[in-house]
Amino acid sequence: MQELRISIERRSQEETNTLIDSFKICGWEYHGNYNFVDTHIFAVFTWSQNSEPIYPEGYEQHKAVYPVHSQGIN
C-alpha cells in the first residue's frame, strides 16, 4: 500500500474537489484531510491495488536520480 498526501490549504473548495475526483478516477482511495498544526492541510490518498499506482496528469512521480559528486578531503 502506498500513501500520498497533497497540500490543499491554498486551494479553493472547487479546486480541492477536482483534485480528489482526479485521484479517485485513477483508482486511489481518498481518506479525508489531515490537519497538521492547524496550518497545513493535506488530502490523504492510498493506493492499495497490486499494480503500480496511476497518477492524474501533473502528479506523476519522478524517478530521475541525480547522483551527488563530491571529492574527499585529504
GROMACS .gro file of N, CA and C in nm, residues 12-73:
model
  186
   12SER      N    1  -0.904   2.641  -0.344
   12SER     CA    2  -1.046   2.665  -0.318
   12SER      C    3  -1.114   2.529  -0.302
   13GLN      N    4  -1.236   2.532  -0.252
   13GLN     CA    5  -1.311   2.407  -0.235
   13GLN      C    6  -1.332   2.338  -0.370
   14GLU      N    7  -1.357   2.416  -0.474
   14GLU     CA    8  -1.376   2.360  -0.608
   14GLU      C    9  -1.248   2.293  -0.658
   15GLU      N   10  -1.134   2.359  -0.638
   15GLU     CA   11  -1.005   2.301  -0.678
   15GLU      C   12  -0.977   2.173  -0.600
   16THR      N   13  -1.008   2.174  -0.471
   16THR     CA   14  -0.987   2.056  -0.387
   16THR      C   15  -1.075   1.941  -0.434
   17ASN      N   16  -1.200   1.969  -0.464
   17ASN     CA   17  -1.291   1.864  -0.511
   17ASN      C   18  -1.243   1.806  -0.644
   18THR      N   19  -1.194   1.891  -0.734
   18THR     CA   20  -1.142   1.845  -0.862
   18THR      C   21  -1.020   1.756  -0.842
   19LEU      N   22  -0.931   1.796  -0.751
   19LEU     CA   23  -0.813   1.716  -0.719
   19LEU      C   24  -0.853   1.578  -0.666
   20ILE      N   25  -0.944   1.576  -0.570
   20ILE     CA   26  -0.989   1.450  -0.510
   20ILE      C   27  -1.051   1.361  -0.617
   21ASP      N   28  -1.138   1.417  -0.699
   21ASP     CA   29  -1.203   1.339  -0.805
   21ASP      C   30  -1.102   1.282  -0.903
   22SER      N   31  -0.998   1.360  -0.938
   22SER     CA   32  -0.899   1.312  -1.035
   22SER      C   33  -0.822   1.192  -0.980
   23PHE      N   34  -0.793   1.191  -0.850
   23PHE     CA   35  -0.725   1.076  -0.791
   23PHE      C   36  -0.817   0.955  -0.780
   24LYS      N   37  -0.943   0.979  -0.745
   24LYS     CA   38  -1.038   0.869  -0.732
   24LYS      C   39  -1.063   0.802  -0.866
   25ILE      N   40  -1.067   0.881  -0.974
   25ILE     CA   41  -1.086   0.825  -1.108
   25ILE      C   42  -0.971   0.732  -1.145
   26CYS      N   43  -0.850   0.764  -1.099
   26CYS     CA   44  -0.732   0.682  -1.128
   26CYS      C   45  -0.723   0.557  -1.040
   27GLY      N   46  -0.810   0.546  -0.939
   27GLY     CA   47  -0.809   0.427  -0.854
   27GLY      C   48  -0.760   0.447  -0.713
   28TRP      N   49  -0.728   0.570  -0.676
   28TRP     CA   50  -0.682   0.600  -0.540
   28TRP      C   51  -0.803   0.607  -0.448
   29GLU      N   52  -0.781   0.573  -0.322
   29GLU     CA   53  -0.885   0.588  -0.220
   29GLU      C   54  -0.857   0.716  -0.142
   30TYR      N   55  -0.961   0.797  -0.125
   30TYR     CA   56  -0.948   0.923  -0.051
   30TYR      C   57  -0.988   0.896   0.093
   31HIS      N   58  -0.903   0.937   0.189
   31HIS     CA   59  -0.928   0.911   0.331
   31HIS      C   60  -0.952   1.037   0.412
   32GLY      N   61  -0.987   1.145   0.347
   32GLY     CA   62  -1.013   1.269   0.419
   32GLY      C   63  -0.891   1.357   0.424
   33ASN      N   64  -0.898   1.456   0.510
   33ASN     CA   65  -0.789   1.553   0.521
   33ASN      C   66  -0.714   1.534   0.651
   34TYR      N   67  -0.587   1.565   0.645
   34TYR     CA   68  -0.500   1.561   0.763
   34TYR      C   69  -0.459   1.704   0.792
   35ASN      N   70  -0.493   1.753   0.909
   35ASN     CA   71  -0.456   1.889   0.951
   35ASN      C   72  -0.332   1.880   1.039
   36PHE      N   73  -0.228   1.947   0.998
   36PHE     CA   74  -0.103   1.947   1.072
   36PHE      C   75  -0.083   2.085   1.134
   37VAL      N   76  -0.091   2.093   1.262
   37VAL     CA   77  -0.069   2.215   1.340
   37VAL      C   78  -0.163   2.328   1.293
   38ASP      N   79  -0.280   2.293   1.250
   38ASP     CA   80  -0.381   2.390   1.205
   38ASP      C   81  -0.330   2.490   1.102
   39THR      N   82  -0.220   2.459   1.038
   39THR     CA   83  -0.165   2.548   0.936
   39THR      C   84  -0.157   2.479   0.801
   40HIS      N   85  -0.121   2.354   0.802
   40HIS     CA   86  -0.105   2.278   0.679
   40HIS      C   87  -0.216   2.174   0.672
   41ILE      N   88  -0.283   2.169   0.558
   41ILE     CA   89  -0.391   2.073   0.538
   41ILE      C   90  -0.355   1.988   0.416
   42PHE      N   91  -0.362   1.857   0.433
   42PHE     CA   92  -0.328   1.764   0.327
   42PHE      C   93  -0.446   1.672   0.298
   43ALA      N   94  -0.473   1.648   0.169
   43ALA     CA   95  -0.567   1.545   0.129
   43ALA      C   96  -0.488   1.414   0.131
   44VAL      N   97  -0.545   1.310   0.192
   44VAL     CA   98  -0.474   1.183   0.209
   44VAL      C   99  -0.535   1.078   0.117
   45PHE      N  100  -0.449   1.016   0.036
   45PHE     CA  101  -0.491   0.912  -0.058
   45PHE      C  102  -0.407   0.786  -0.034
   46THR      N  103  -0.465   0.670  -0.062
   46THR     CA  104  -0.387   0.546  -0.061
   46THR      C  105  -0.412   0.469  -0.189
   47TRP      N  106  -0.309   0.398  -0.229
   47TRP     CA  107  -0.315   0.307  -0.344
   47TRP      C  108  -0.297   0.167  -0.287
   48SER      N  109  -0.400   0.086  -0.291
   48SER     CA  110  -0.391  -0.047  -0.230
   48SER      C  111  -0.403  -0.159  -0.332
   49GLN      N  112  -0.395  -0.126  -0.459
   49GLN     CA  113  -0.402  -0.228  -0.564
   49GLN      C  114  -0.265  -0.292  -0.582
   50ASN      N  115  -0.263  -0.408  -0.645
   50ASN     CA  116  -0.138  -0.482  -0.665
   50ASN      C  117  -0.055  -0.429  -0.781
   51SER      N  118  -0.108  -0.337  -0.858
   51SER     CA  119  -0.035  -0.281  -0.972
   51SER      C  120   0.035  -0.152  -0.931
   52GLU      N  121   0.117  -0.101  -1.023
   52GLU     CA  122   0.183   0.026  -0.999
   52GLU      C  123   0.078   0.137  -0.993
   53PRO      N  124   0.096   0.236  -0.908
   53PRO     CA  125  -0.002   0.345  -0.897
   53PRO      C  126  -0.016   0.423  -1.028
   54ILE      N  127  -0.137   0.467  -1.053
   54ILE     CA  128  -0.168   0.554  -1.166
   54ILE      C  129  -0.193   0.692  -1.108
   55TYR      N  130  -0.128   0.793  -1.166
   55TYR     CA  131  -0.139   0.929  -1.115
   55TYR      C  132  -0.214   1.016  -1.215
   56PRO      N  133  -0.292   1.111  -1.164
   56PRO     CA  134  -0.352   1.210  -1.255
   56PRO      C  135  -0.243   1.293  -1.321
   57GLU      N  136  -0.275   1.351  -1.434
   57GLU     CA  137  -0.178   1.434  -1.506
   57GLU      C  138  -0.129   1.547  -1.416
   58GLY      N  139   0.001   1.563  -1.413
   58GLY     CA  140   0.062   1.667  -1.332
   58GLY      C  141   0.107   1.619  -1.194
   59TYR      N  142   0.070   1.497  -1.157
   59TYR     CA  143   0.109   1.443  -1.026
   59TYR      C  144   0.191   1.316  -1.038
   60GLU      N  145   0.243   1.289  -1.158
   60GLU     CA  146   0.324   1.170  -1.179
   60GLU      C  147   0.448   1.176  -1.091
   61GLN      N  148   0.491   1.061  -1.044
   61GLN     CA  149   0.611   1.054  -0.961
   61GLN      C  150   0.733   1.055  -1.052
   62HIS      N  151   0.832   1.134  -1.014
   62HIS     CA  152   0.956   1.143  -1.092
   62HIS      C  153   1.058   1.049  -1.030
   63LYS      N  154   1.123   0.972  -1.115
   63LYS     CA  155   1.220   0.875  -1.065
   63LYS      C  156   1.361   0.907  -1.111
   64ALA      N  157   1.383   1.026  -1.159
   64ALA     CA  158   1.517   1.063  -1.203
   64ALA      C  159   1.609   1.069  -1.083
   65VAL      N  160   1.726   1.014  -1.100
   65VAL     CA  161   1.824   1.013  -0.991
   65VAL      C  162   1.943   1.097  -1.036
   66TYR      N  163   1.979   1.192  -0.954
   66TYR     CA  164   2.091   1.278  -0.984
   66TYR      C  165   2.197   1.255  -0.877
   67PRO      N  166   2.298   1.175  -0.908
   67PRO     CA  167   2.400   1.146  -0.806
   67PRO      C  168   2.479   1.271  -0.769
   68VAL      N  169   2.516   1.277  -0.646
   68VAL     CA  170   2.595   1.389  -0.596
   68VAL      C  171   2.742   1.348  -0.603
   69HIS      N  172   2.819   1.430  -0.669
   69HIS     CA  173   2.963   1.402  -0.680
   69HIS      C  174   3.037   1.491  -0.581
   70SER      N  175   3.121   1.430  -0.506
   70SER     CA  176   3.200   1.507  -0.410
   70SER      C  177   3.343   1.456  -0.409
   71GLN      N  178   3.431   1.539  -0.365
   71GLN     CA  179   3.570   1.498  -0.352
   71GLN      C  180   3.604   1.493  -0.204
   72GLY      N  181   3.672   1.389  -0.167
   72GLY     CA  182   3.711   1.375  -0.026
   72GLY      C  183   3.817   1.475   0.010
   73ILE      N  184   3.824   1.506   0.137
   73ILE     CA  185   3.926   1.598   0.188
   73ILE      C  186   4.047   1.512   0.228
   0.00000   0.00000   0.00000
